[in-house]
Coordinates of C-alpha atoms and ligand atoms in Angstrom, one line a residue:
X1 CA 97.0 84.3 70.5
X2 CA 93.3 84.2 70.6
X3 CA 90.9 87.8 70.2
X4 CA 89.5 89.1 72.9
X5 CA 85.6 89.9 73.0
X6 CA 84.9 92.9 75.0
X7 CA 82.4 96.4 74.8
X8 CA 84.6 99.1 76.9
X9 CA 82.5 101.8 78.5
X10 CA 84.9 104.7 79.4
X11 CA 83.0 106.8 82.0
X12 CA 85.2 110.5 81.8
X13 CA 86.3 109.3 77.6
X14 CA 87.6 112.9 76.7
X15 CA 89.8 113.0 79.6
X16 CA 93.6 113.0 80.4
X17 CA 93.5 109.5 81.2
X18 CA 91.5 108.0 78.7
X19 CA 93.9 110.1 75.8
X20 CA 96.9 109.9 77.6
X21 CA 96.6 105.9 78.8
X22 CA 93.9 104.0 77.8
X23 CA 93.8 104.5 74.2
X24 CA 97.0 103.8 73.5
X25 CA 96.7 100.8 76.1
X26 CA 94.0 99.5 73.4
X27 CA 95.6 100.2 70.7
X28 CA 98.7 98.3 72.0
X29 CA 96.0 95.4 72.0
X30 CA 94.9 95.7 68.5
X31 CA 97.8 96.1 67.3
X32 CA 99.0 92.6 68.9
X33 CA 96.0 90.8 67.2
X34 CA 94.6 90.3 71.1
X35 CA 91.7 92.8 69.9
X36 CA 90.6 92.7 66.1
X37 CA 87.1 92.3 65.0
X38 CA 85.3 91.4 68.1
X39 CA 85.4 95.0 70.3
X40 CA 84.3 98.0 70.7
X41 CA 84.0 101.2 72.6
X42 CA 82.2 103.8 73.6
X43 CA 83.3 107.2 75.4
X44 CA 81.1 109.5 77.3
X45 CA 81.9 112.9 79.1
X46 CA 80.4 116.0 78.7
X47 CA 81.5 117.8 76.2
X48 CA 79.3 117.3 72.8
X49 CA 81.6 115.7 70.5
X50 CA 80.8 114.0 67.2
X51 CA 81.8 109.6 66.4
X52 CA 84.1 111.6 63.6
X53 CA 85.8 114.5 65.9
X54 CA 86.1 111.2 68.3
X55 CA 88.0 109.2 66.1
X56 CA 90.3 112.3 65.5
X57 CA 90.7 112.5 69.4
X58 CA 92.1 108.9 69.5
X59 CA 94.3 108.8 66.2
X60 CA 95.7 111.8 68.2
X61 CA 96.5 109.8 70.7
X62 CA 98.3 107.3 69.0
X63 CA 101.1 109.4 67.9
X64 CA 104.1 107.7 67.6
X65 CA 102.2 104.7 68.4
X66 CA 103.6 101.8 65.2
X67 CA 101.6 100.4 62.8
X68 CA 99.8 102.6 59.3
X69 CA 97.4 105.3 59.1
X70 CA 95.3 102.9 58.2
X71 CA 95.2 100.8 60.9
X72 CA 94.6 103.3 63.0
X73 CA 91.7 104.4 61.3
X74 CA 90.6 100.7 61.2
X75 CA 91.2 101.1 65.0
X76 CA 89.2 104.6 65.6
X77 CA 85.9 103.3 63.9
X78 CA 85.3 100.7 66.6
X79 CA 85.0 104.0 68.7
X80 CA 81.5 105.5 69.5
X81 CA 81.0 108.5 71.8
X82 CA 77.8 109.7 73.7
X83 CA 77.7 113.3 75.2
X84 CA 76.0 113.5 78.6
X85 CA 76.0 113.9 82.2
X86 CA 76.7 111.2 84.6
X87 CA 74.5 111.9 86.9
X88 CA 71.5 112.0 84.3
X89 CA 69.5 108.4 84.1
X90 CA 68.5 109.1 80.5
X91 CA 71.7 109.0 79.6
X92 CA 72.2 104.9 80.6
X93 CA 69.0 104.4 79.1
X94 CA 70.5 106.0 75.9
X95 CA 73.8 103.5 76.7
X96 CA 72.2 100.7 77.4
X97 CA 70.9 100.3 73.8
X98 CA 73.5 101.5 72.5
X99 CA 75.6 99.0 74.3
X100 CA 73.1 96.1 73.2
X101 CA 73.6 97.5 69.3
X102 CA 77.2 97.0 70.1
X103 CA 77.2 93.7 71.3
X104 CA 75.1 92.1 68.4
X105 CA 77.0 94.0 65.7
X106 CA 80.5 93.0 67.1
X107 CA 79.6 89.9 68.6
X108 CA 80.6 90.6 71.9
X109 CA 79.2 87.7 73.5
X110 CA 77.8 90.2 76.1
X111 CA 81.4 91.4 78.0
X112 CA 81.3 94.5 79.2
X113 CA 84.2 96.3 80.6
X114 CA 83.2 99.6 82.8
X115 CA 86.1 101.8 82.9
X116 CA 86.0 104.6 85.5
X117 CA 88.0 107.5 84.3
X118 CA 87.1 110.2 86.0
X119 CA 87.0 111.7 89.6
X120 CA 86.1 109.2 92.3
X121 CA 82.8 111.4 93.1
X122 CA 80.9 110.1 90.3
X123 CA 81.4 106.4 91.0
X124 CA 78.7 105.6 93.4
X125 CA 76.5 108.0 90.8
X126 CA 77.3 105.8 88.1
X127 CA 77.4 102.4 89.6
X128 CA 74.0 103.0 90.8
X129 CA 72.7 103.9 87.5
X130 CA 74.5 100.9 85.8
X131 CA 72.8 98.7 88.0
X132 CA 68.8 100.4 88.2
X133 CA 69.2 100.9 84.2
X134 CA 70.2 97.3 84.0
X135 CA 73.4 98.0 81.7
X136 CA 75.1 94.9 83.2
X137 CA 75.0 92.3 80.6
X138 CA 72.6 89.2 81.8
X139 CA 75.5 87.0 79.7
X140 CA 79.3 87.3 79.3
X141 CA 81.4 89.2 82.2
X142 CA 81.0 92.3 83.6
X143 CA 84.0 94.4 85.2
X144 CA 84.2 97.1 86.9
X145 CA 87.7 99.0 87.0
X146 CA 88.5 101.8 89.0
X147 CA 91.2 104.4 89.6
X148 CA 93.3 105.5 92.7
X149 CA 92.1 107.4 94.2
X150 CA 90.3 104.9 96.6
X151 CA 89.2 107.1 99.2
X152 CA 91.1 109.6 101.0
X153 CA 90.9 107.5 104.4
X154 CA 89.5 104.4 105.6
X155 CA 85.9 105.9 105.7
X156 CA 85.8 107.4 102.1
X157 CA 87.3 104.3 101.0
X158 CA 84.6 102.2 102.8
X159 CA 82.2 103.9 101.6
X160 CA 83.1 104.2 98.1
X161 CA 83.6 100.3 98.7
X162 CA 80.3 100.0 99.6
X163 CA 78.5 102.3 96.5
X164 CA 79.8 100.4 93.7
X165 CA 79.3 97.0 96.0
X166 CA 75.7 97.7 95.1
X167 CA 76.5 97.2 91.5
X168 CA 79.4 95.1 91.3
X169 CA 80.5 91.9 93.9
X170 CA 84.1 91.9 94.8
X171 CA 85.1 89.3 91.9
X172 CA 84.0 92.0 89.2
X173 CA 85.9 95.1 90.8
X174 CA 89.5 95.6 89.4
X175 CA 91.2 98.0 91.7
X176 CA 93.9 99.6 89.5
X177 CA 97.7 100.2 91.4
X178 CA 99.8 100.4 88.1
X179 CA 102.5 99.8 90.1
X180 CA 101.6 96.4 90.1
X181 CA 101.7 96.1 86.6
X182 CA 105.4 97.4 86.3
X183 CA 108.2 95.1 85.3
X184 CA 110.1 94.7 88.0
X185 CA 107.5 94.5 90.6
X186 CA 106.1 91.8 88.9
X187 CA 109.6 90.2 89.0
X188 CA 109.4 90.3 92.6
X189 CA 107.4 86.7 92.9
X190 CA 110.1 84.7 90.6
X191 CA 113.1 86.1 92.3
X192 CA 111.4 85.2 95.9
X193 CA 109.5 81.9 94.8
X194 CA 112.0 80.6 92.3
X195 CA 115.3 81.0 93.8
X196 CA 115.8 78.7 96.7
X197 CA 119.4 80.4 97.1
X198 CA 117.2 83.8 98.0
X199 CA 113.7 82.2 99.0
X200 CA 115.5 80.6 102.4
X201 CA 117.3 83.7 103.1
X202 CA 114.0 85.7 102.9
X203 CA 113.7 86.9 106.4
X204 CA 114.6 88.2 109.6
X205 CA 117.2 85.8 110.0
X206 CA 119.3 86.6 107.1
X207 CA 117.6 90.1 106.0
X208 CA 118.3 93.3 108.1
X209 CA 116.5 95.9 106.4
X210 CA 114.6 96.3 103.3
X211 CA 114.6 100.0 101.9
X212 CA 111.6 101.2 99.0
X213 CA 112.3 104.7 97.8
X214 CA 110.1 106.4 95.2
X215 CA 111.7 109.4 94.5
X216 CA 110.6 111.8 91.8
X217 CA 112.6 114.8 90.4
X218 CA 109.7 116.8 89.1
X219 CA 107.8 119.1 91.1
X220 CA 103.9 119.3 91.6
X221 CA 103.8 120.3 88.1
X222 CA 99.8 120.6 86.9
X223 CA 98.8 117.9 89.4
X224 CA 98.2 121.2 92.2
X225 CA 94.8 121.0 92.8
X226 CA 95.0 117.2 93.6
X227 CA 97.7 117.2 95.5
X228 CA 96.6 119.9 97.9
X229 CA 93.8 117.5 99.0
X230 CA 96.2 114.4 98.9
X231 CA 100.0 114.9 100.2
X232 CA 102.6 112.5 99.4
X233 CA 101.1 110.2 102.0
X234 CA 97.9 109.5 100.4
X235 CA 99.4 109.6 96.5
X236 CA 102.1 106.9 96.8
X237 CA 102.3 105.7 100.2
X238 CA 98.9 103.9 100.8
X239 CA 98.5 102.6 97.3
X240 CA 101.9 102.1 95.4
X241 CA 104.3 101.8 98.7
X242 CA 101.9 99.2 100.4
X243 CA 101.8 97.3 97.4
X244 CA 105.5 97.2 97.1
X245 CA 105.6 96.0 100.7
X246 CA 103.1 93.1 100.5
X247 CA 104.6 91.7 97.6
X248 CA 108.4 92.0 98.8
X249 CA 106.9 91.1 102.4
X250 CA 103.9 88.6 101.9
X251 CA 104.7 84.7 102.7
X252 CA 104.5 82.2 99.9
X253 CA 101.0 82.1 98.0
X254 CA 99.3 78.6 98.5
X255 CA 99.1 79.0 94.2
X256 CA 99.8 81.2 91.5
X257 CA 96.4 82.5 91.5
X258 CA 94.7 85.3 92.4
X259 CA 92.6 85.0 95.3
X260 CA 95.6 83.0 96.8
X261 CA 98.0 85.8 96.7
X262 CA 95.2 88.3 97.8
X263 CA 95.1 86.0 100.4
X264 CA 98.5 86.3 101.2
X265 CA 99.3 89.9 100.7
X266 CA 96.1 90.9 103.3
X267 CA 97.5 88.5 105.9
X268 CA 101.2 91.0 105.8
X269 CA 99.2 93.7 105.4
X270 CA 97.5 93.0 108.3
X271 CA 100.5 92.2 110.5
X272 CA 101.9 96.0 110.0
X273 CA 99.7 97.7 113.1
X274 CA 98.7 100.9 112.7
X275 CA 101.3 103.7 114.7
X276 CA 100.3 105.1 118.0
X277 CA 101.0 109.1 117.8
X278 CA 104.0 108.8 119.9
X279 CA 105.4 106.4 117.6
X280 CA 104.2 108.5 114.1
X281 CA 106.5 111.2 115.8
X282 CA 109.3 108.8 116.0
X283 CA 109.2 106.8 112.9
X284 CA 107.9 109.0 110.5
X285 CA 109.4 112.4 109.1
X286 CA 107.4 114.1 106.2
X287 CA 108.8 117.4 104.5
X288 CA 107.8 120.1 101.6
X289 CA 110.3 121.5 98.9
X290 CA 111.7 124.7 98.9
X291 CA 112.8 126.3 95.7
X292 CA 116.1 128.7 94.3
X293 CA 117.0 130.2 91.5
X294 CA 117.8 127.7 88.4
X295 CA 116.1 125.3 90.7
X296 CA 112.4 126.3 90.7
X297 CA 109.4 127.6 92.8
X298 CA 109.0 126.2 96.5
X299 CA 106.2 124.3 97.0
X300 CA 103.9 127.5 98.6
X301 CA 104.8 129.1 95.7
X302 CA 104.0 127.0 93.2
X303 CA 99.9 128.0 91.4
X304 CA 97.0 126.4 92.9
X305 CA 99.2 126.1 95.9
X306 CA 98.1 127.7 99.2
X307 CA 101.3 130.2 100.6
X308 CA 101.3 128.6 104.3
X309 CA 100.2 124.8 102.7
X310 CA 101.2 122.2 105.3
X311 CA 100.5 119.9 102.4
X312 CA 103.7 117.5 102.6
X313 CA 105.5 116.3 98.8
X314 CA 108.0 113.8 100.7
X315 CA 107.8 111.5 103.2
X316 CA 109.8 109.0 105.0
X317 CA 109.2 106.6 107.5
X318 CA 109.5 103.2 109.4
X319 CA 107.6 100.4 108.9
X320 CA 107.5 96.7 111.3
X321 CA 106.0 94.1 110.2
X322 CA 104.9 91.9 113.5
X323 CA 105.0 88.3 112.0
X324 CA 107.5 85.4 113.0
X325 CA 109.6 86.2 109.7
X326 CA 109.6 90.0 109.6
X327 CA 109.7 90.6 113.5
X328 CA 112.2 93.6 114.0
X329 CA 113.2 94.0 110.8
X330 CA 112.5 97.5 109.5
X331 CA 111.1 98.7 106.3
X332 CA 111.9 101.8 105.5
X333 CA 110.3 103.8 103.0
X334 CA 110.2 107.1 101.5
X335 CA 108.9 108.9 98.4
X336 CA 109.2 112.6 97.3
X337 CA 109.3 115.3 94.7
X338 CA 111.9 117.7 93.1
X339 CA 115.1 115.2 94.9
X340 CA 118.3 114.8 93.9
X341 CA 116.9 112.8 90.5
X342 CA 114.3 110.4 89.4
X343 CA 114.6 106.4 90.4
X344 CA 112.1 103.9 92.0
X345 CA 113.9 101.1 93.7
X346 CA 113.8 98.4 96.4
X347 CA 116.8 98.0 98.3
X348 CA 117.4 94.1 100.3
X349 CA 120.0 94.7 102.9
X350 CA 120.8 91.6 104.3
X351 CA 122.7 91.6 107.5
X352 CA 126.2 91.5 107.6
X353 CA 128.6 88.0 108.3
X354 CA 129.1 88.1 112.1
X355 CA 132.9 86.1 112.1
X356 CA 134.6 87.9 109.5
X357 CA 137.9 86.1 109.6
X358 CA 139.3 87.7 106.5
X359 CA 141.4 91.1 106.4
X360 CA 139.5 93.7 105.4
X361 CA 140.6 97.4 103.8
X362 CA 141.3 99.2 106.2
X363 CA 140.3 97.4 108.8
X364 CA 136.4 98.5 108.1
X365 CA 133.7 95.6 108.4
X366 CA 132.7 93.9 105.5
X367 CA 130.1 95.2 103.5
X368 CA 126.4 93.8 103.9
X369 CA 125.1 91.8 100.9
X370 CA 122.8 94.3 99.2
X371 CA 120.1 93.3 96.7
X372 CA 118.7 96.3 94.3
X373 CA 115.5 96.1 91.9
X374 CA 115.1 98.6 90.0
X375 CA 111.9 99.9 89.1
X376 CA 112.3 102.8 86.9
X377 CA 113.4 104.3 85.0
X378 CA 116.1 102.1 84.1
X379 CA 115.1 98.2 84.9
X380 CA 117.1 95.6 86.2
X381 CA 119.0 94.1 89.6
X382 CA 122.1 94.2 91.1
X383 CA 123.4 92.6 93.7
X384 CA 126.7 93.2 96.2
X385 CA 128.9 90.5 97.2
X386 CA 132.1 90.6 98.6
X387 CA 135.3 89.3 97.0
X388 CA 138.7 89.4 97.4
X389 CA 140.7 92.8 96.1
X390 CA 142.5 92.3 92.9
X391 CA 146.7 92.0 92.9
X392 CA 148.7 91.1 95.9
X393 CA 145.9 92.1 98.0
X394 CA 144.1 89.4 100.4
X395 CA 141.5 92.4 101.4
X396 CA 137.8 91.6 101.1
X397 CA 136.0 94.7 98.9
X398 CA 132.6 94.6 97.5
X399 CA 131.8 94.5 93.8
X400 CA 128.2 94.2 92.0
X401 CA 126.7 91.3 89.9
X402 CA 124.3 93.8 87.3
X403 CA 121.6 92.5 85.7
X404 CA 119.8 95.0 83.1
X405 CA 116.0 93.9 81.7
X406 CA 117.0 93.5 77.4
X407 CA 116.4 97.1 76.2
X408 CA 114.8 95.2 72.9
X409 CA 112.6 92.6 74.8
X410 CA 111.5 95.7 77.0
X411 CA 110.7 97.8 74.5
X412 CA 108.2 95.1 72.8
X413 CA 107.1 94.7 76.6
X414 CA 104.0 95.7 76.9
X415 CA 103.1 99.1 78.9
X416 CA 101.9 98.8 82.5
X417 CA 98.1 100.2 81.1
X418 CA 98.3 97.5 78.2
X419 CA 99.0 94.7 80.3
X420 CA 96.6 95.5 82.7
X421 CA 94.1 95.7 80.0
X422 CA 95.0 92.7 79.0
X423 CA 94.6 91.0 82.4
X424 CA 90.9 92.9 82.6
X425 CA 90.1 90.9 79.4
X426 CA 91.3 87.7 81.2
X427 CA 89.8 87.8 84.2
X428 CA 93.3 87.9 85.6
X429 CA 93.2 89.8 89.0
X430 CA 96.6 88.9 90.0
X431 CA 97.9 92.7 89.0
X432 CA 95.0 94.8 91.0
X433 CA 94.2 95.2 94.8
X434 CA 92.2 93.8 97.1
X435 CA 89.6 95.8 99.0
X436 CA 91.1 94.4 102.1
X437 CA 94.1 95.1 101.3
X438 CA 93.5 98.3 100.7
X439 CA 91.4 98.8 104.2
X440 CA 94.4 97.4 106.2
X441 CA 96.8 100.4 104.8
X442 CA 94.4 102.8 105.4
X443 CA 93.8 102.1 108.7
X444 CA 97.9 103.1 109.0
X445 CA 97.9 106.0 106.6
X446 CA 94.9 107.3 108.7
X447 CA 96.7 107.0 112.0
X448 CA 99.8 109.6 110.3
X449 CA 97.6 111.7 108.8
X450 CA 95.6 112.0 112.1
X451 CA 98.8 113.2 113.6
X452 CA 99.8 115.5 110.7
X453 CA 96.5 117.3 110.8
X454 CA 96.4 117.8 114.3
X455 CA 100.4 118.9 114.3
X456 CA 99.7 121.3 111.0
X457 CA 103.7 123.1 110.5
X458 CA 105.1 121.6 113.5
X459 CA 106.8 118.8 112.3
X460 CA 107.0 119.6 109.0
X461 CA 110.4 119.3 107.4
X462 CA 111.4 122.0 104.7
X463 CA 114.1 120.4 102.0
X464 CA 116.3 121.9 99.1
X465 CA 115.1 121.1 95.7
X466 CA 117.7 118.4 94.1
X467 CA 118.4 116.9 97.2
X468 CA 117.3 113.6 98.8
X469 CA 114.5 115.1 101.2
X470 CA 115.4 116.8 104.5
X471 CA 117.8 115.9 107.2
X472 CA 115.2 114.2 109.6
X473 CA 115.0 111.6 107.0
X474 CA 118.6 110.3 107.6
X475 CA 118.3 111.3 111.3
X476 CA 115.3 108.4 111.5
X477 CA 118.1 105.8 109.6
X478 CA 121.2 106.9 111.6
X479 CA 119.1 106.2 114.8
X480 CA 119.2 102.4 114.1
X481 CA 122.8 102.9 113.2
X482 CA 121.8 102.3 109.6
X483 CA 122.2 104.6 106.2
X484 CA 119.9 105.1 103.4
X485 CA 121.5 102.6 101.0
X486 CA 121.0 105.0 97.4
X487 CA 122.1 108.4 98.1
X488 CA 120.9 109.9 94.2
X489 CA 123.5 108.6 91.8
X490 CA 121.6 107.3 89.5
X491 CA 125.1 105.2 87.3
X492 CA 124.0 102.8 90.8
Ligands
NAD1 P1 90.2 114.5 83.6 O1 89.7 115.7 84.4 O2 91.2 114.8 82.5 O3 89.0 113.8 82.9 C1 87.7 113.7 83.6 C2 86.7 113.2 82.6 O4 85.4 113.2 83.3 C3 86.5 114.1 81.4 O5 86.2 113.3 80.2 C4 85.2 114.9 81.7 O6 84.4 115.3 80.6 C5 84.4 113.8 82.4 N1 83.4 114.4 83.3 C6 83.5 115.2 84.4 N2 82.3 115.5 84.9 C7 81.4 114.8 84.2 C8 80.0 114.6 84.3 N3 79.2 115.2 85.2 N4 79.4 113.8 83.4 C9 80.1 113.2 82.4 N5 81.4 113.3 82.3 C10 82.1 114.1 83.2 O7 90.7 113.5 84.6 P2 91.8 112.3 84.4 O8 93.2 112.9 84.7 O9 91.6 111.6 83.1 O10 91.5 111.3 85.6 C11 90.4 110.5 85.6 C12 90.5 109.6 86.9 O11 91.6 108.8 86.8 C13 90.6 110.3 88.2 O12 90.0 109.5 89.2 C14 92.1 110.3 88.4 O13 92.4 110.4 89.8 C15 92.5 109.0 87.9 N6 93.9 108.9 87.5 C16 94.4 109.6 86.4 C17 95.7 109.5 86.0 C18 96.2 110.3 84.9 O14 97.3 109.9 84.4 N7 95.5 111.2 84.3 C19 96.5 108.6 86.7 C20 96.0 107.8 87.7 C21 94.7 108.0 88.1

């Protein structure tokens, strides 16, 4: 395993992120061996904290984190923190040498990591300032990574695009979707690309609708003031449901590189047109929870949360892909909060056989082939096949081949942050977006949201807390005579 050389900048250090994720994400790191001598970091925010109340601040966050006191001391004192407002140029001045202090006592070899961790208004602001107060290191790399947010349509998102483009060429920016760096979706390649038994029966030919649900059973909880400004459309639809899509959807990479499979997921992306409003009325439903007693508060009554918000916390929809492989095959997605319990997953349903010749239990059609990832929070696959009934029987009935990730080899996994950390060190962009990709599902989230905005209430949906979202959601299934395959038990 060979050290990684690297000065961190944390932009927003003092933050929920930075405690929450990225510390522990380093830590991870160091205490692999991939960092040791040859890193360091330094924090800014506002507040005026000392190096020592900093070094409390991260031991804090490494709780329950393995490893001694000791080394996490060891770990804290590569930690440095400067107090002072982003939009001040002094303060990169005051960075910049401290940066170039850094580098020679560490021997960084001049990689610099700039980690945005804080809202997306400051990043223009800051790029700008990186650049005029020449804080980009003349040798080694220099990376640029960036939180969702992107934008909060195709214009913000362009634009932001286009600020930290002054600073930073597309090869330096790593869009974070942590998604990406999840277990399961990053099993999503190998089971498409290594399995010829699946890889040839990976479209519209053999494949009758593929289902992604992202279903939370927590409500807004202290996320209100973001999500008022954002809905469920913009928080998991454009960023973590997109990505989901282009890499179930995306035809075989030309190589197992980056560009190539930016490459490839763009060109899906691209192929998935953006709605007209006739058609946003008819393939997408989007709905807000209400609340009960032992259940919880209803959405509009939640704090920070306007009484008549429109603001929508599930959505489901419809999506076509127009390509040769994908052409009528539906992708149907939805995402919400407070439903019937907590489970990511990706559902294959391949279509049914056509000649069944065998008899069947009560006379009812054989069940489709039905492939299952799931994402969280359990991980693992399963997949339906039909067999024959056991006993006297000669009935076909399904059963399910399980396959559950090792609990032990998982839990020595490394956590989405620390592996996309890692990646950042490598130069590995495999595990963050494109900006094309990222324009192409904005330019279909902005055609919804259009709608939405224009439609306010009408339209909107009102669900039960602990359910699976309202009834329009199944309505928009059942109209293609098909059935939401996971109905919230999460033993399947
Ligand atoms: P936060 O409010 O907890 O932290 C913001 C940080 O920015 C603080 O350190 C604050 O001191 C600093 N800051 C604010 N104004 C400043 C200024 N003028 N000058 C210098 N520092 C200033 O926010 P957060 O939850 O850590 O989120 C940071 C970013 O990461 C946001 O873009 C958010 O959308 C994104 N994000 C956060 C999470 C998460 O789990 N918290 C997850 C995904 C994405």
């Amino acid at each position: 395993m060979t050290e990684k050389r690297a000065l961190f900048i944390i932009f927003g250090g003092s933050g929920d992120l930075a405690q929450r994720k990225l510390y522990p994400a380093l830590y991870g790191l160091y205490y692999q061996g991939r960092l040791a001598k040859h890193f360091a970091v330094i924090g800014t925010a506002r507040r005026p904290w000392t190096d020592d109340h900093y070094h409390d601040i991260i031991k804090q966050s490494l709780v329950g984190a393995p490893g001694s006191a000791h080394q996490k001391t060891e770990f804290a004192e590569h930690f440095y923190y400067q107090s002072h407002d982003v939009t001040d140029a002094a303060h990169y001045v005051t960075l910049r040498d401290l940066a170039e202090k850094l580098d020679k006592q560490y021997a960084l070899d001049g990689n610099r990591v700039f980690y945005m961790a804080m809202a997306p208004r400051f990043f223009a602001t800051i790029a700008e300032h990186v650049k005029s107060e020449q804080l980009l290191s003349a040798k080694g790399f220099n990376r640029l990574i960036v939180e969702k947010p992107f934008g909060r349509d195709f214009a913000t998102a362009k634009q932001l695009n286009d600020d930290i483009s002054q600073a930073f060429s597309e090869e330096q920016i790593y869009r974070i979707d942590h998604y990406l760096g999840k277990e399961m979706v990053q099993d999503i390649m190998p089971l498409r690309f290594a399995n010829p038994l699946l890889g040839h029966a990976w479209s519209k030919d053999f494949i009758d609708n593929i289902q992604i649900t992202l279903a939370e059973d927590i409500g807004v909880e202290e996320r209100a003031g973001y999500y008022e400004t954002a809905g469920a459309l913009r928080d998991m639809v454009q960023n973590h449901i997109f990505q989901i899509i282009a890499m179930l959807t995306m035809e075989k990479p030309a190589r197992y590189d980056a560009a190539s499979i930016h490459a490839a997921k763009r060109a899906v992306l691209s192929a998935i047109k953006p709605y007209t409003p006739t058609q946003v009325h008819d393939k997408f439903v989007r709905g807000q929870y209400l609340g009960g007693d032992d259940i919880g508060l209803s959405y509009r009554e939640e704090d920070n949360i306007a009484s008549d918000s429109t603001v929508e916390t599930y959505v489901a929809g419809r999506v076509d892909i127009d390509n040769d492989r994908w052409r009528g095959v539906p992708i149907y997605i939805r995402t919400g909060k407070r439903l019937k319990a907590k489970q990511s997953r990706i559902d294959i349903v391949f279509k049914p056989t056509s000649d069944n010749i065998l008899p069947t239990v009560n006379d009812t059609h054989v069940a489709p082939n039905v492939l299952t990832l799931i994402i969280e929070p359990e991980t693992g696959m399963h997949l339906t096949l039909n067999g024959k009934e056991i006993g006297t029987s000669d009935a076909v009935s399904p059963f399910t081949l399980d396959h559950a990730l090792d609990q032990d080899e998982l839990a020595k996994a490394p956590e989405a942050y620390q592996r996309l950390m890692l990646n950042i060190l490598d130069g590995n962009k495999l595990t963050f977006t494109h900006w094309a990709e990222l324009a192409a599902s904005w330019h279909f989230i902005d055609a919804i949201r259009t709608v939405w905005d224009n439609d306010k209430a009408d339209g909107l949906a009102f669900y039960n807390s602990g359910t699976m979202g309202p009834q329009q959601a199944d309505d928009l299934l059942a109209r293609d005579h098909r059935q939401w395959i996971w109905q919230g038990d999460t033993t399947k």
